[in-house]
Coordinates of C-alpha atoms in Angstrom, one line a residue:
M1 CA -34.4 85.9 -49.1
G2 CA -33.0 82.8 -50.8
S3 CA -29.7 83.4 -49.1
D4 CA -31.4 83.8 -45.7
I5 CA -33.2 80.4 -46.1
E6 CA -29.9 78.6 -47.0
R7 CA -28.3 80.2 -44.0
L8 CA -31.1 79.0 -41.7
L9 CA -30.9 75.5 -43.1
E10 CA -27.2 75.4 -42.5
E11 CA -27.6 76.6 -38.9
D12 CA -30.4 74.1 -38.3
G13 CA -28.1 71.3 -39.5
L14 CA -25.3 72.0 -37.1
P15 CA -27.1 70.8 -34.0
E16 CA -28.1 67.6 -35.8
Q17 CA -24.5 66.9 -36.9
R18 CA -23.3 67.6 -33.4
C19 CA -25.9 65.3 -32.0
C20 CA -24.8 62.5 -34.3
I21 CA -21.1 63.0 -33.5
H22 CA -22.0 62.9 -29.8
E23 CA -23.8 59.5 -30.1
R24 CA -20.8 57.9 -31.8
R25 CA -18.5 58.4 -28.8
P26 CA -17.7 55.0 -26.9
R27 CA -19.7 54.4 -23.8
K28 CA -17.9 53.8 -20.6
L29 CA -18.9 50.6 -18.6
S30 CA -20.4 51.2 -15.3
S31 CA -19.1 49.5 -12.1
R32 CA -22.1 47.2 -12.2
S33 CA -21.2 46.1 -15.8
W34 CA -17.6 45.4 -14.7
A35 CA -18.8 43.3 -11.8
G36 CA -21.0 41.2 -14.1
L37 CA -18.1 40.6 -16.6
F38 CA -15.8 39.6 -13.7
A39 CA -18.4 37.1 -12.5
V40 CA -18.8 35.6 -15.9
V41 CA -15.0 35.1 -16.2
Q42 CA -14.8 33.5 -12.8
V43 CA -17.6 31.0 -13.7
C44 CA -15.8 30.1 -16.9
L45 CA -12.5 29.6 -15.0
L46 CA -14.3 27.4 -12.5
I47 CA -15.8 25.3 -15.2
A48 CA -12.4 24.9 -16.9
Y49 CA -10.6 23.9 -13.6
T50 CA -13.4 21.4 -12.7
S51 CA -13.2 19.8 -16.1
V52 CA -9.4 19.4 -15.8
F53 CA -9.8 18.0 -12.3
L54 CA -12.4 15.4 -13.4
I55 CA -10.3 14.3 -16.4
T56 CA -7.3 13.9 -14.2
Q57 CA -9.2 12.0 -11.6
R58 CA -10.5 9.6 -14.3
H59 CA -7.0 9.1 -15.6
Y60 CA -5.4 8.4 -12.2
K61 CA -8.4 6.9 -10.5
V62 CA -7.5 4.4 -7.8
V63 CA -9.5 1.3 -8.3
D64 CA -11.0 -0.2 -5.2
N65 CA -10.0 -3.9 -5.3
S66 CA -11.1 -4.7 -1.8
S67 CA -13.5 -7.4 -3.0
W68 CA -11.2 -8.7 -5.8
E69 CA -9.4 -11.3 -3.8
M70 CA -12.7 -12.6 -2.3
Q71 CA -14.2 -13.1 -5.8
I72 CA -11.4 -15.5 -7.0
S73 CA -10.9 -17.5 -3.8
P74 CA -12.7 -20.7 -3.1
A75 CA -12.8 -19.6 0.6
S76 CA -14.7 -16.4 -0.1
N77 CA -17.9 -17.8 1.5
A78 CA -16.0 -18.8 4.6
I79 CA -15.0 -15.2 5.4
R80 CA -16.7 -13.5 8.2
Y81 CA -15.5 -10.8 10.6
E82 CA -15.2 -10.3 14.3
R83 CA -13.9 -7.5 16.6
R84 CA -10.8 -8.6 18.4
Y85 CA -8.4 -7.1 20.9
F86 CA -4.7 -8.1 20.7
E87 CA -3.2 -9.1 24.0
K88 CA 0.2 -7.5 24.7
Q89 CA 1.3 -10.4 26.9
G90 CA -0.6 -13.1 25.0
H91 CA 2.5 -15.1 24.4
A92 CA 2.7 -15.9 28.1
T93 CA -0.3 -18.2 27.9
S94 CA -0.4 -19.0 24.1
P95 CA -0.2 -22.7 23.3
F96 CA 1.9 -21.7 20.3
S97 CA 4.7 -19.8 22.2
G98 CA 7.5 -20.8 24.5
A99 CA 10.0 -23.6 24.6
P100 CA 9.5 -26.9 22.8
R101 CA 7.0 -29.2 24.6
P102 CA 4.5 -31.8 23.5
E103 CA 1.5 -29.5 23.9
L104 CA 3.1 -26.9 21.7
E105 CA 3.9 -29.4 18.9
E106 CA 0.3 -30.7 18.9
A107 CA -1.1 -27.1 18.8
W108 CA 1.1 -26.3 15.7
H109 CA 0.3 -29.6 14.0
D110 CA -3.5 -28.9 14.4
L111 CA -3.1 -25.3 13.3
L112 CA -1.5 -26.4 10.0
S113 CA -3.6 -29.5 9.4
G114 CA -5.7 -27.9 6.7
M115 CA -2.7 -26.3 4.9
N116 CA -3.1 -28.3 1.6
I117 CA -6.5 -28.1 -0.1
K118 CA -8.0 -29.2 -3.4
V119 CA -9.2 -26.5 -5.8
S120 CA -10.7 -26.4 -9.2
E121 CA -9.2 -24.9 -12.3
E122 CA -11.5 -21.9 -12.2
Y123 CA -9.5 -20.3 -9.4
L124 CA -6.3 -20.6 -11.3
T125 CA -7.1 -19.6 -14.9
P126 CA -7.8 -15.9 -14.2
Y127 CA -4.1 -15.5 -13.5
N128 CA -2.9 -18.0 -16.1
A129 CA -1.7 -19.9 -13.0
T130 CA -1.3 -23.6 -12.6
S131 CA -0.5 -26.1 -9.8
V132 CA 0.2 -29.8 -9.3
P133 CA -2.8 -31.8 -10.5
L134 CA -4.4 -34.4 -8.2
V135 CA -5.5 -37.9 -9.1
G136 CA -9.3 -37.8 -9.6
G137 CA -9.2 -34.1 -10.7
G138 CA -8.5 -30.8 -9.2
Y139 CA -5.2 -29.2 -8.1
V140 CA -3.4 -28.8 -4.8
A141 CA -3.1 -25.3 -3.4
Q142 CA -2.9 -23.4 -0.1
L143 CA -4.6 -20.3 1.4
G144 CA -2.1 -17.5 1.8
M145 CA -2.3 -17.4 5.5
Y146 CA -0.8 -20.9 5.8
H147 CA 2.5 -19.7 4.2
E148 CA 2.7 -17.1 6.9
L149 CA 2.0 -19.6 9.6
H150 CA 4.5 -22.0 8.1
C151 CA 7.1 -19.2 8.2
L152 CA 6.4 -18.5 11.9
K153 CA 6.9 -22.1 12.7
R154 CA 10.2 -22.2 10.8
I155 CA 11.4 -19.2 12.7
R156 CA 10.5 -20.9 16.0
H157 CA 12.4 -24.0 15.0
W158 CA 15.4 -21.8 14.2
L159 CA 15.2 -20.1 17.6
Y160 CA 15.4 -23.6 19.1
K161 CA 17.6 -25.2 16.5
E162 CA 19.6 -27.1 19.1
H163 CA 16.3 -29.0 19.8
Y164 CA 14.9 -29.3 16.3
L165 CA 18.2 -29.6 14.3
P166 CA 20.6 -31.2 16.7
N167 CA 22.5 -33.2 14.1
A168 CA 22.3 -30.8 11.1
T169 CA 25.4 -30.3 9.1
E170 CA 26.8 -26.9 8.2
K171 CA 25.4 -27.2 4.8
E172 CA 21.9 -28.0 6.2
L173 CA 22.1 -25.2 8.7
A174 CA 23.0 -22.8 5.9
K175 CA 20.0 -24.0 3.9
Q176 CA 17.8 -23.5 6.9
E177 CA 19.2 -20.0 7.6
N178 CA 18.5 -19.0 4.0
H179 CA 14.9 -20.2 4.5
I180 CA 14.6 -18.1 7.6
H181 CA 15.7 -15.0 5.7
H182 CA 13.0 -15.8 3.1
C183 CA 10.4 -16.1 5.8
L184 CA 11.4 -12.8 7.5
E185 CA 11.2 -11.0 4.2
W186 CA 7.9 -12.6 3.4
L187 CA 6.4 -11.5 6.7
R188 CA 7.7 -8.0 6.1
V189 CA 6.1 -7.8 2.7
V190 CA 2.8 -9.3 4.1
A191 CA 2.7 -6.7 6.9
L192 CA 3.1 -3.9 4.3
C193 CA 0.5 -5.5 2.1
R194 CA -2.1 -5.7 4.8
G195 CA -1.3 -2.1 5.9
D196 CA -2.9 -2.3 9.4
T197 CA -4.0 1.3 10.2
V198 CA -5.2 0.6 13.8
L199 CA -3.4 2.9 16.2
T200 CA -0.9 1.7 18.8
T201 CA -0.7 4.0 21.8
L202 CA 2.1 4.8 24.2
E203 CA 2.3 5.1 28.0
W204 CA 5.0 5.9 30.4
D205 CA 6.4 3.1 32.5
G206 CA 8.7 4.8 34.9
D207 CA 11.3 6.6 32.7
H208 CA 10.6 4.7 29.5
L209 CA 7.7 4.4 27.0
E210 CA 5.6 1.2 26.5
T211 CA 3.4 0.4 23.6
E212 CA -0.3 -0.3 24.3
Y213 CA -3.0 -1.8 22.2
P214 CA -6.4 -0.5 23.5
I215 CA -8.1 -0.3 20.1
P216 CA -9.9 -3.4 18.7
R217 CA -9.3 -4.7 15.2
Q218 CA -11.7 -6.1 12.6
C219 CA -10.3 -9.6 12.1
V220 CA -11.3 -12.6 10.0
D221 CA -13.0 -15.2 12.1
S222 CA -9.9 -17.5 11.9
D223 CA -11.5 -20.4 13.6
H224 CA -14.2 -20.5 11.0
L225 CA -11.7 -20.2 8.1
L226 CA -9.5 -22.9 9.6
L227 CA -12.4 -25.3 9.8
W228 CA -13.3 -24.5 6.1
S229 CA -9.7 -25.3 5.0
Q230 CA -9.6 -28.5 7.1
H231 CA -12.8 -29.6 5.5
H232 CA -11.3 -29.1 2.0
A233 CA -7.8 -30.5 2.9
V234 CA -6.1 -33.3 1.1
D235 CA -3.5 -35.6 2.6
L236 CA -0.4 -35.5 0.5
S237 CA 1.6 -38.1 2.5
G238 CA 0.1 -41.2 0.9
P239 CA 1.0 -42.8 -2.5
G240 CA -0.9 -42.1 -5.7
V241 CA -2.1 -38.6 -4.7
F242 CA -0.4 -36.5 -7.4
L243 CA -1.0 -36.9 -11.1
K244 CA 2.6 -36.9 -12.1
P245 CA 3.7 -35.9 -15.6
G246 CA 4.0 -38.8 -18.0
P247 CA 3.9 -39.7 -21.7
D248 CA 0.2 -38.7 -21.9
I249 CA 0.5 -35.6 -19.8
E250 CA 2.1 -32.4 -21.2

C-alpha cells in the first residue's frame, strides 16, 4: 500500500510540474501591444526632434532690429509713414530732373538745406563714434538720406560736367570721376540695404516688355523729416563754428 501511495503522489505531481513549466514560457506580444510600443517610440522621437529644432533656432535666431536705428537717431520722433505710388515718368515734371536751369538749382539747394545738423553725444557714444565738435557744445552730423541725395546731385553734375565743370583740369576731372564711382557704389549698397520687396510688374508694349509700378509703397513722410532736419540745421559756412583742436583739446 505504501508503494501505491508513493506512485499516486508522483503521478499527482506531474501535472503540477507541467503547469509550472508551461507558465515559464515567454508570452507573445499582441498586435495591440506592438501598436502601443510603436506610438511611444514615435512620441519620444518627436520630442527629441523638437528639442533639437528649438535649440538650433535659439542658436541661430535672427534678431529683429527694425526699431534699432530709430532708437539711436535724434530724428526718431520725426518719422511717420505714408502710402505712396512711384511715378514711372515722374522725371518729366520733377523740379530735380532735366537740364541745368535756375529752378532746378534752387530746388536742389532747398532740398539739401538741412543737411548738417547739431547732435548731442548720446547719439554717438553707443558706437564709440565721434564727430567734429561745435562751438557751444554738440557735434555736427548728417542724416543718412542726405548722403544719398548728395550723391545723386554729384551724378547730375557729372552728366552735365560741361556746364558745372567747364574749366576743370584733367586732375580735377579724375578726382570728380572717382567721387562718382564712390557715389554709384554707395547707392548700390543702400539699395541692397533697404531691400525693397514691393513687386514691379511687366506689360507688353508692342513687341517688347515695359516695367510698371502699380503697387504702392510705405514711405517715410519725407517732407516732415526734411522740416525736422532743417529745424536742427547748423550753418557751417561762417567763422567760429567748429571747435578746432588746440592745446587744451585732445
